[in-house]
Tab-separated table of C-alpha atoms and ligand atoms in Angstrom:
chain	number	residue	atom	x	y	z
A	1	UNK	CA	0.000	0.000	0.000
A	2	UNK	CA	2.610	2.552	1.084
A	3	UNK	CA	4.488	1.817	-2.162
A	4	UNK	CA	1.655	3.385	-4.208
A	5	UNK	CA	1.086	6.276	-1.862
A	6	UNK	CA	1.769	8.847	-4.574
A	7	UNK	CA	-1.022	7.386	-6.708
A	8	UNK	CA	-3.705	7.967	-4.068
A	9	UNK	CA	-5.933	11.027	-4.071
A	10	UNK	CA	-5.270	13.610	-1.388
A	11	UNK	CA	-8.349	12.477	0.571
A	12	UNK	CA	-7.322	8.802	0.354
A	13	UNK	CA	-3.816	9.624	1.530
A	14	UNK	CA	-5.254	11.371	4.559
A	15	UNK	CA	-7.621	8.479	5.303
A	16	UNK	CA	-4.738	6.061	5.005
A	17	UNK	CA	-2.605	8.081	7.438
A	18	UNK	CA	-5.514	8.293	9.887
A	19	UNK	CA	-6.266	4.581	9.700
A	20	UNK	CA	-2.608	3.752	10.176
A	21	UNK	CA	-2.572	5.842	13.352
A	22	UNK	CA	-0.461	8.760	12.111
A	23	UNK	CA	-3.269	11.322	12.290
A	24	UNK	CA	-6.199	11.904	14.622
A	25	UNK	CA	-9.699	12.439	13.212
A	26	UNK	CA	-9.413	16.114	13.983
A	27	UNK	CA	-6.083	16.525	12.187
A	28	UNK	CA	-7.368	14.597	9.187
A	29	UNK	CA	-10.371	16.934	8.965
A	30	UNK	CA	-8.146	19.987	9.332
A	31	UNK	CA	-5.873	18.917	6.483
A	32	UNK	CA	-8.826	17.843	4.356
A	33	UNK	CA	-10.607	21.189	4.667
A	34	UNK	CA	-10.897	23.274	1.553
A	35	UNK	CA	-7.488	24.865	0.937
A	36	UNK	CA	-7.084	28.281	-0.657
A	37	UNK	CA	-4.737	26.681	-3.185
A	38	UNK	CA	-6.652	24.686	-5.775
A	39	UNK	CA	-6.354	20.918	-5.405
A	40	UNK	CA	-4.780	20.665	-8.857
A	41	UNK	CA	-2.124	23.232	-7.939
A	42	UNK	CA	-1.296	21.418	-4.706
A	43	UNK	CA	-0.768	18.093	-6.409
A	44	UNK	CA	1.112	19.638	-9.324
A	45	UNK	CA	3.529	21.449	-7.045
A	46	UNK	CA	4.607	18.672	-4.681
A	47	UNK	CA	4.629	14.904	-4.462
A	48	UNK	CA	2.195	13.212	-2.043
A	49	UNK	CA	0.385	16.462	-1.242
A	50	UNK	CA	-1.832	16.360	1.854
A	51	UNK	CA	-2.913	19.930	2.376
A	52	UNK	CA	-1.595	23.447	2.653
A	53	UNK	CA	0.526	24.913	5.439
A	54	UNK	CA	-0.866	28.288	6.498
A	55	UNK	CA	1.462	31.075	7.614
A	56	UNK	CA	0.583	34.666	8.436
A	57	UNK	CA	1.018	37.133	5.576
A	58	UNK	CA	1.280	40.814	6.434
A	59	UNK	CA	2.657	43.990	5.035
A	60	UNK	CA	5.427	46.267	6.266
A	61	UNK	CA	4.925	49.969	5.716
A	62	UNK	CA	7.087	53.123	5.611
A	63	UNK	CA	9.465	51.751	2.988
A	64	UNK	CA	11.021	54.473	0.858
A	65	UNK	CA	13.463	52.910	-1.590
A	66	UNK	CA	15.170	54.816	-4.398
A	67	UNK	CA	12.498	57.485	-4.074
A	68	UNK	CA	9.509	55.096	-4.282
A	69	UNK	CA	7.157	54.186	-1.446
A	70	UNK	CA	6.325	50.534	-0.915
A	71	UNK	CA	4.040	48.377	1.169
A	72	UNK	CA	6.115	45.223	1.400
A	73	UNK	CA	4.385	41.838	1.716
A	74	UNK	CA	5.961	39.504	4.254
A	75	UNK	CA	5.175	35.927	5.260
A	76	UNK	CA	6.538	34.822	8.614
A	77	UNK	CA	5.694	32.903	11.758
A	78	UNK	CA	7.770	35.227	14.001
A	79	UNK	CA	5.525	37.881	15.584
A	80	UNK	CA	8.101	40.691	15.728
A	81	UNK	CA	9.427	40.546	12.159
A	82	UNK	CA	6.916	42.741	10.323
A	83	UNK	CA	6.740	45.187	13.228
A	84	UNK	CA	10.549	45.464	13.268
A	85	UNK	CA	10.749	45.981	9.492
A	86	UNK	CA	8.204	48.823	9.627
A	87	UNK	CA	9.918	50.341	12.651
A	88	UNK	CA	13.353	50.364	10.985
A	89	UNK	CA	11.905	51.573	7.666
A	90	UNK	CA	10.119	54.492	9.330
A	91	UNK	CA	13.365	55.826	10.830
A	92	UNK	CA	15.149	55.445	7.489
A	93	UNK	CA	12.303	57.044	5.489
A	94	UNK	CA	12.415	60.074	7.773
A	95	UNK	CA	16.111	60.385	6.913
A	96	UNK	CA	15.812	60.048	3.100
A	97	UNK	CA	15.119	56.357	2.495
A	98	UNK	CA	17.137	53.415	1.172
A	99	UNK	CA	19.343	53.706	-1.901
A	100	UNK	CA	20.483	50.998	-4.274
A	101	UNK	CA	24.192	51.269	-4.939
A	102	UNK	CA	24.747	48.228	-7.120
A	103	UNK	CA	22.699	45.324	-8.406
A	104	UNK	CA	23.522	42.474	-10.752
A	105	UNK	CA	21.426	39.492	-11.771
A	106	UNK	CA	23.518	36.830	-13.509
A	107	UNK	CA	23.415	33.096	-12.799
A	108	UNK	CA	26.269	30.662	-13.248
A	109	UNK	CA	25.848	27.264	-14.864
A	110	UNK	CA	28.719	24.852	-14.257
A	111	UNK	CA	29.967	22.038	-16.427
A	112	UNK	CA	32.302	20.062	-14.149
A	113	UNK	CA	34.964	18.000	-15.853
A	114	UNK	CA	37.315	15.450	-14.303
A	115	UNK	CA	40.219	13.380	-15.544
A	116	UNK	CA	41.969	16.504	-16.829
A	117	UNK	CA	45.721	15.967	-17.217
A	118	UNK	CA	46.525	18.844	-19.564
A	119	UNK	CA	44.837	22.050	-18.411
A	120	UNK	CA	46.450	24.162	-21.150
A	121	UNK	CA	45.135	21.896	-23.873
A	122	UNK	CA	41.627	21.793	-22.371
A	123	UNK	CA	41.563	25.593	-22.063
A	124	UNK	CA	42.564	25.926	-25.739
A	125	UNK	CA	39.939	23.454	-26.973
A	126	UNK	CA	37.168	25.154	-24.970
A	127	UNK	CA	38.289	28.664	-25.969
A	128	UNK	CA	38.481	27.735	-29.658
A	129	UNK	CA	34.960	26.310	-29.424
A	130	UNK	CA	33.453	29.437	-27.877
A	131	UNK	CA	31.126	30.270	-30.775
A	132	UNK	CA	29.970	26.633	-31.040
A	133	UNK	CA	29.216	26.682	-27.308
A	134	UNK	CA	27.263	29.928	-27.756
A	135	UNK	CA	25.155	28.237	-30.440
A	136	UNK	CA	24.464	25.253	-28.165
A	137	UNK	CA	23.290	27.652	-25.455
A	138	UNK	CA	20.894	29.454	-27.802
A	139	UNK	CA	19.504	26.189	-29.147
A	140	UNK	CA	19.050	24.812	-25.624
A	141	UNK	CA	16.841	27.740	-24.626
A	142	UNK	CA	15.761	29.804	-27.671
A	143	UNK	CA	13.107	31.810	-25.797
A	144	UNK	CA	15.700	33.218	-23.391
A	145	UNK	CA	17.498	34.947	-26.250
A	146	UNK	CA	14.182	36.327	-27.537
A	147	UNK	CA	13.460	37.842	-24.109
A	148	UNK	CA	16.786	39.680	-24.119
A	149	UNK	CA	18.679	37.236	-21.912
A	150	UNK	CA	21.262	34.573	-22.625
A	151	UNK	CA	24.927	33.811	-22.252
A	152	UNK	CA	26.990	36.787	-21.072
A	153	UNK	CA	30.395	35.313	-20.248
A	154	UNK	CA	32.333	32.061	-20.362
A	155	UNK	CA	35.111	31.191	-17.902
A	156	UNK	CA	37.356	28.177	-17.596
A	157	UNK	CA	38.727	27.398	-14.156
A	158	UNK	CA	41.052	24.596	-13.137
A	159	UNK	CA	41.214	22.871	-9.763
A	160	UNK	CA	43.471	20.349	-8.076
A	161	UNK	CA	43.194	16.604	-8.674
A	162	UNK	CA	42.320	16.840	-12.380
A	163	UNK	CA	39.099	18.848	-12.066
A	164	UNK	CA	38.093	21.760	-14.285
A	165	UNK	CA	35.007	23.885	-14.609
A	166	UNK	CA	33.419	25.519	-17.616
A	167	UNK	CA	31.403	28.376	-16.138
A	168	UNK	CA	28.584	29.861	-18.195
A	169	UNK	CA	27.282	33.188	-16.885
A	170	UNK	CA	23.664	33.551	-17.915
A	171	UNK	CA	21.305	36.516	-17.809
A	172	UNK	CA	17.966	34.871	-16.899
A	173	UNK	CA	16.079	38.212	-17.280
A	174	UNK	CA	13.157	38.282	-14.822
A	175	UNK	CA	13.481	34.722	-13.517
A	176	UNK	CA	15.907	33.299	-10.977
A	177	UNK	CA	16.677	30.896	-13.818
A	178	UNK	CA	17.529	27.607	-12.100
A	179	UNK	CA	15.795	25.481	-14.724
A	180	UNK	CA	17.236	27.475	-17.603
A	181	UNK	CA	20.747	27.178	-16.191
A	182	UNK	CA	20.367	23.433	-15.683
A	183	UNK	CA	19.017	22.926	-19.216
A	184	UNK	CA	21.838	24.988	-20.701
A	185	UNK	CA	24.530	23.307	-18.567
A	186	UNK	CA	23.332	19.848	-19.613
A	187	UNK	CA	23.213	20.753	-23.318
A	188	UNK	CA	26.722	22.241	-23.223
A	189	UNK	CA	27.955	19.279	-21.161
A	190	UNK	CA	26.699	16.832	-23.785
A	191	UNK	CA	28.223	18.901	-26.591
A	192	UNK	CA	31.683	19.201	-25.073
A	193	UNK	CA	31.770	15.559	-24.015
A	194	UNK	CA	31.061	14.492	-27.597
A	195	UNK	CA	32.979	17.134	-29.524
A	196	UNK	CA	35.840	18.400	-27.376
A	197	UNK	CA	36.953	16.147	-24.567
A	198	UNK	CA	39.774	13.618	-24.832
A	199	UNK	CA	39.465	9.962	-23.888
A	200	UNK	CA	40.151	10.288	-20.149
A	201	UNK	CA	38.352	13.568	-19.641
A	202	UNK	CA	34.700	13.391	-18.755
A	203	UNK	CA	31.801	15.651	-17.852
A	204	UNK	CA	31.078	14.683	-14.267
A	205	UNK	CA	28.020	16.895	-13.761
A	206	UNK	CA	26.290	19.876	-15.335
A	207	UNK	CA	24.195	22.072	-13.085
A	208	UNK	CA	23.652	25.631	-11.923
A	209	UNK	CA	25.825	27.064	-9.167
A	210	UNK	CA	23.984	28.418	-6.127
A	211	UNK	CA	26.905	30.692	-5.270
A	212	UNK	CA	24.932	33.854	-6.078
A	213	UNK	CA	28.295	35.476	-6.815
A	214	UNK	CA	26.871	37.752	-9.522
A	215	UNK	CA	23.296	37.907	-8.204
A	216	UNK	CA	24.000	40.462	-5.543
A	217	UNK	CA	22.652	43.776	-4.417
A	218	UNK	CA	24.055	46.559	-2.259
A	219	UNK	CA	21.725	48.967	-0.514
A	220	UNK	CA	22.597	51.804	1.835
A	221	UNK	CA	20.749	54.147	4.128
A	222	UNK	CA	21.500	56.848	6.595
A	223	UNK	CA	19.586	57.477	9.772
A	224	UNK	CA	19.522	60.890	11.397
A	225	UNK	CA	20.610	60.748	15.027
A	226	UNK	CA	17.258	62.328	15.944
A	227	UNK	CA	15.487	59.219	14.613
A	228	UNK	CA	17.331	56.948	17.033
A	229	UNK	CA	16.778	58.635	20.402
A	230	UNK	CA	14.835	56.921	23.198
A	231	UNK	CA	13.529	58.305	26.483
A	232	UNK	CA	16.763	57.186	28.109
A	233	UNK	CA	19.424	57.783	25.429
A	234	UNK	CA	20.216	60.561	22.965
A	235	UNK	CA	20.196	59.689	19.272
A	236	UNK	CA	23.958	60.055	19.123
A	237	UNK	CA	24.417	57.641	22.031
A	238	UNK	CA	22.175	55.074	20.349
A	239	UNK	CA	23.999	55.507	17.037
A	240	UNK	CA	27.346	54.944	18.779
A	241	UNK	CA	26.074	51.796	20.468
A	242	UNK	CA	24.587	50.427	17.232
A	243	UNK	CA	27.897	50.958	15.418
A	244	UNK	CA	29.763	49.363	18.338
A	245	UNK	CA	27.531	46.280	18.401
A	246	UNK	CA	27.882	45.878	14.648
A	247	UNK	CA	31.671	46.244	14.989
A	248	UNK	CA	31.645	43.568	17.693
A	249	UNK	CA	29.771	41.226	15.308
A	250	UNK	CA	32.637	41.645	12.845
A	251	UNK	CA	35.002	40.336	15.549
A	252	UNK	CA	32.847	37.511	16.930
A	253	UNK	CA	31.192	35.009	14.600
A	254	UNK	CA	28.788	33.898	17.329
A	255	UNK	CA	27.292	37.377	17.484
A	256	UNK	CA	27.565	37.735	13.678
A	257	UNK	CA	25.348	34.661	13.293
A	258	UNK	CA	22.630	36.323	15.377
A	259	UNK	CA	22.878	39.676	13.646
A	260	UNK	CA	22.717	37.931	10.258
A	261	UNK	CA	19.654	36.019	11.435
A	262	UNK	CA	17.962	39.345	12.191
A	263	UNK	CA	18.699	40.477	8.618
A	264	UNK	CA	17.424	37.184	7.200
A	265	UNK	CA	14.198	37.583	9.190
A	266	UNK	CA	13.185	40.266	6.727
A	267	UNK	CA	14.848	38.778	3.653
A	268	UNK	CA	13.162	35.379	4.035
A	269	UNK	CA	9.758	36.858	4.836
A	270	UNK	CA	9.688	38.863	1.585
A	271	UNK	CA	11.290	35.965	-0.286
A	272	UNK	CA	8.501	33.666	0.879
A	273	UNK	CA	5.747	36.193	0.170
A	274	UNK	CA	6.980	36.519	-3.422
A	275	UNK	CA	7.222	32.736	-3.963
A	276	UNK	CA	11.022	32.651	-4.081
A	277	UNK	CA	13.316	29.791	-3.144
A	278	UNK	CA	14.630	30.382	0.376
A	279	UNK	CA	17.069	27.464	0.173
A	280	UNK	CA	18.734	29.168	-2.785
A	281	UNK	CA	19.071	32.381	-0.751
A	282	UNK	CA	20.522	30.438	2.226
A	283	UNK	CA	23.029	28.616	0.035
A	284	UNK	CA	24.154	31.861	-1.619
A	285	UNK	CA	24.483	33.722	1.681
A	286	UNK	CA	26.528	30.850	3.139
A	287	UNK	CA	28.840	30.897	0.133
A	288	UNK	CA	29.136	34.691	0.281
A	289	UNK	CA	30.028	34.686	3.982
A	290	UNK	CA	32.653	31.957	3.484
A	291	UNK	CA	34.468	34.218	1.017
A	292	UNK	CA	33.903	37.541	2.788
A	293	UNK	CA	36.421	39.160	5.081
A	294	UNK	CA	33.715	40.000	7.646
A	295	UNK	CA	31.286	37.490	9.116
A	296	UNK	CA	28.414	39.974	9.411
A	297	UNK	CA	26.451	40.993	6.330
A	298	UNK	CA	25.810	44.637	7.196
A	299	UNK	CA	27.907	47.580	8.320
A	300	UNK	CA	26.737	50.465	10.500
A	301	UNK	CA	29.081	53.421	10.855
A	302	UNK	CA	28.814	56.789	12.482
A	303	UNK	CA	29.182	60.040	10.582
A	304	UNK	CA	29.602	62.507	13.451
A	305	UNK	CA	29.901	65.459	11.110
A	306	UNK	CA	26.604	64.806	9.312
A	307	UNK	CA	25.022	63.498	12.540
A	308	UNK	CA	23.858	60.310	10.875
A	309	UNK	CA	24.366	56.598	11.217
A	310	UNK	CA	25.192	55.020	7.857
A	311	UNK	CA	24.056	51.471	7.102
A	312	UNK	CA	25.099	49.262	4.205
A	313	UNK	CA	24.105	45.762	3.186
A	314	UNK	CA	25.557	43.658	0.392
A	315	UNK	CA	23.855	40.316	-0.052
A	316	UNK	CA	23.432	37.711	-2.776
A	317	UNK	CA	19.741	37.423	-3.620
A	318	UNK	CA	19.027	34.669	-6.118
A	319	UNK	CA	15.413	35.596	-6.778
A	320	UNK	CA	13.047	36.089	-9.664
A	321	UNK	CA	9.716	37.736	-10.294
A	322	UNK	CA	8.504	35.065	-12.707
A	323	UNK	CA	8.965	31.324	-13.033
A	324	UNK	CA	8.745	28.360	-10.714
A	325	UNK	CA	6.382	28.649	-7.772
A	326	UNK	CA	5.981	32.404	-8.327
A	327	UNK	CA	3.609	31.771	-11.227
A	328	UNK	CA	1.690	28.987	-9.474
A	329	UNK	CA	1.077	30.623	-6.088
A	330	UNK	CA	-1.770	33.160	-6.284
A	331	UNK	CA	-0.567	34.972	-3.156
A	332	UNK	CA	2.901	35.407	-4.657
A	333	UNK	CA	1.173	37.179	-7.552
A	334	UNK	CA	-0.700	39.377	-5.078
A	335	UNK	CA	2.604	40.199	-3.389
A	336	UNK	CA	4.074	41.338	-6.696
A	337	UNK	CA	0.937	43.391	-7.319
A	338	UNK	CA	1.409	45.065	-3.904
A	339	UNK	CA	4.972	45.889	-4.938
A	340	UNK	CA	3.653	47.384	-8.208
A	341	UNK	CA	5.180	44.642	-10.371
A	342	UNK	CA	8.849	45.527	-9.872
A	343	UNK	CA	11.683	44.532	-12.189
A	344	UNK	CA	13.782	41.737	-10.717
A	345	UNK	CA	16.524	44.240	-9.851
A	346	UNK	CA	14.017	46.437	-8.001
A	347	UNK	CA	12.695	43.378	-6.172
A	348	UNK	CA	16.266	42.651	-5.044
A	349	UNK	CA	16.618	46.223	-3.733
A	350	UNK	CA	13.320	45.937	-1.872
A	351	UNK	CA	14.245	42.624	-0.252
A	352	UNK	CA	17.682	43.893	0.801
A	353	UNK	CA	16.186	47.116	2.198
A	354	UNK	CA	13.817	45.066	4.332
A	355	UNK	CA	16.789	43.092	5.650
A	356	UNK	CA	18.592	46.313	6.564
A	357	UNK	CA	15.444	47.738	8.201
A	358	UNK	CA	15.019	44.608	10.341
A	359	UNK	CA	18.702	44.825	11.242
A	360	UNK	CA	18.408	48.466	12.326
A	361	UNK	CA	15.318	47.841	14.446
A	362	UNK	CA	16.938	44.842	16.168
A	363	UNK	CA	20.214	46.666	16.918
A	364	UNK	CA	18.413	49.750	18.232
A	365	UNK	CA	16.251	47.626	20.520
A	366	UNK	CA	19.230	45.586	21.728
A	367	UNK	CA	21.332	48.606	22.729
A	368	UNK	CA	18.439	50.446	24.407
A	369	UNK	CA	15.533	48.586	26.060
A	370	UNK	CA	16.677	45.101	25.119
A	371	UNK	CA	14.909	42.806	22.719
A	372	UNK	CA	12.567	41.025	25.091
A	373	UNK	CA	10.212	43.895	25.894
A	374	UNK	CA	9.005	44.185	22.295
A	375	UNK	CA	9.244	40.457	21.587
A	376	UNK	CA	7.225	39.403	24.608
A	377	UNK	CA	4.488	41.924	23.894
A	378	UNK	CA	4.072	40.295	20.478
A	379	UNK	CA	4.539	36.745	21.752
A	380	UNK	CA	1.555	37.130	24.056
A	381	UNK	CA	-0.823	36.434	21.173
A	382	UNK	CA	0.890	33.048	20.761
A	383	UNK	CA	0.547	32.415	24.502
A	384	UNK	CA	-3.165	33.248	24.339
A	385	UNK	CA	-3.662	30.813	21.430
A	386	UNK	CA	-1.617	28.139	23.219
A	387	UNK	CA	-3.822	28.574	26.289
A	388	UNK	CA	-6.828	27.728	24.114
A	389	UNK	CA	-8.187	31.202	23.376
A	390	UNK	CA	-10.174	31.588	20.165
A	391	UNK	CA	-11.856	34.505	18.384
A	392	UNK	CA	-12.209	37.628	20.520
A	393	UNK	CA	-10.690	35.818	23.502
A	394	UNK	CA	-7.240	36.072	21.839
A	395	UNK	CA	-7.208	39.878	21.780
A	396	UNK	CA	-8.527	40.172	25.330
A	397	UNK	CA	-6.059	37.675	26.829
A	398	UNK	CA	-3.207	39.294	24.870
A	399	UNK	CA	-4.103	42.734	26.159
A	400	UNK	CA	-4.234	41.474	29.757
A	401	UNK	CA	-0.947	39.603	29.374
A	402	UNK	CA	0.757	42.749	28.091
A	403	UNK	CA	-0.202	44.481	31.320
A	404	UNK	CA	1.041	41.590	33.457
A	405	UNK	CA	4.653	41.086	32.300
A	406	UNK	CA	6.408	38.723	32.538
A	407	UNK	CA	3.718	36.741	30.775
A	408	UNK	CA	3.620	32.958	30.747
A	409	UNK	CA	1.311	30.139	29.742
A	410	UNK	CA	-0.110	29.564	33.220
A	411	UNK	CA	-1.084	33.220	33.444
A	412	UNK	CA	-2.632	33.073	29.977
A	413	UNK	CA	-4.738	30.060	31.028
A	414	UNK	CA	-5.811	31.809	34.219
A	415	UNK	CA	-6.825	34.951	32.312
A	416	UNK	CA	-8.729	32.931	29.755
A	417	UNK	CA	-10.692	31.232	32.524
A	418	UNK	CA	-11.418	34.647	34.017
A	419	UNK	CA	-12.729	35.904	30.653
A	420	UNK	CA	-14.942	32.839	30.212
A	421	UNK	CA	-16.303	33.059	33.750
A	422	UNK	CA	-17.334	36.659	33.072
A	423	UNK	CA	-19.356	35.818	30.041
B	501	MEV	C1	15.489	37.831	16.464
B	501	MEV	O1	14.693	37.105	15.556
B	501	MEV	C2	16.610	38.562	15.744
B	501	MEV	C3	17.619	39.275	16.666
B	501	MEV	O2	18.168	38.358	17.579
B	501	MEV	C4	18.667	39.860	15.751
B	501	MEV	C5	19.858	40.447	16.481
B	501	MEV	O3	20.164	40.035	17.608
B	501	MEV	O4	20.533	41.295	15.864
B	501	MEV	C6	16.927	40.336	17.455
């Protein structure tokens, strides 16, 4: 039975799991309920589909990026992420907004060759065949050329132990381009194996690289000291502390990991809302950090003369605005509508700006009131739900919990009982 699981309908799969003791009646009914995604989309997108996994989708406001205002869609399970993005963005907008310094959107396809004993000879054969390789690329994906994309650069790199790489830099236009790069890499791999390689040389694999090396964006912002002040600290004091904490992250990878996570809070939430591949972003960021001379993605530096704190973020963002799940997920389309159908480069600037905004909000909170005050106020909704609150009970219990810090589950349960006894 389990062998043919993929052939069952969604409902039969759920019944099977219930009968086999993996699901309760209640969970089966929950997963069976009408999903916003059409049944056909669910089963087309993944193997053995059961249901849909709901996550909150919200919008961050106050984003001013390259002179344009945006409401940025975000999907996340962490209560503070959208609030933090809006908070950071508001301070930046009041100081002139985010600016894009540099953006590039090229994807690398790799043809990996082994058994290479004469690197000079291989380089010559591949270089001499450049125009033939260009033709193979066009024939592998004719529509890419028609849309203004295609092969931009060819590189040959040699490694130890008889390995070489033919790198094909592709402009995938509006898509991330994973499938295009794989198709092109395989076609070129087949061609060079048949036409160019010697007896002992062989194409070992042909696939895109997730390095994100040339799919990067740099955004900057400045924040007026006045935008950073709290009741306790002057704006200049806060700016100094933010720069100091960011400097510390450059010296300590354990802190860098946490600061980077704060940046990725925003990056992943917009990535998810726009139907992009978060694993591709993770892989590219990992690769980028391995090669960087600082372990933290952002920099925050003081400009005492101008009385501003200057922030800068360079990050690889392998994303698209068409293709893959983006076209299949209706809410990803709504997200792009909210963003006024940006070009892929603009989408990269927006995502990076959200990362920098989340970073600013986290650092400011950390060096002033601490992170827990804001986090716990937002976590109380989760506590209320965990305690069993539903409907209007959630808001009431949350409000009471916020007045009774530190909040905990037992208190949430007690308050819920109190609310129910009243009514
Ligand atoms: C929490 O999700 C993210 C932070 O820990 C980031 C940071 O410490 O910089 C607040």
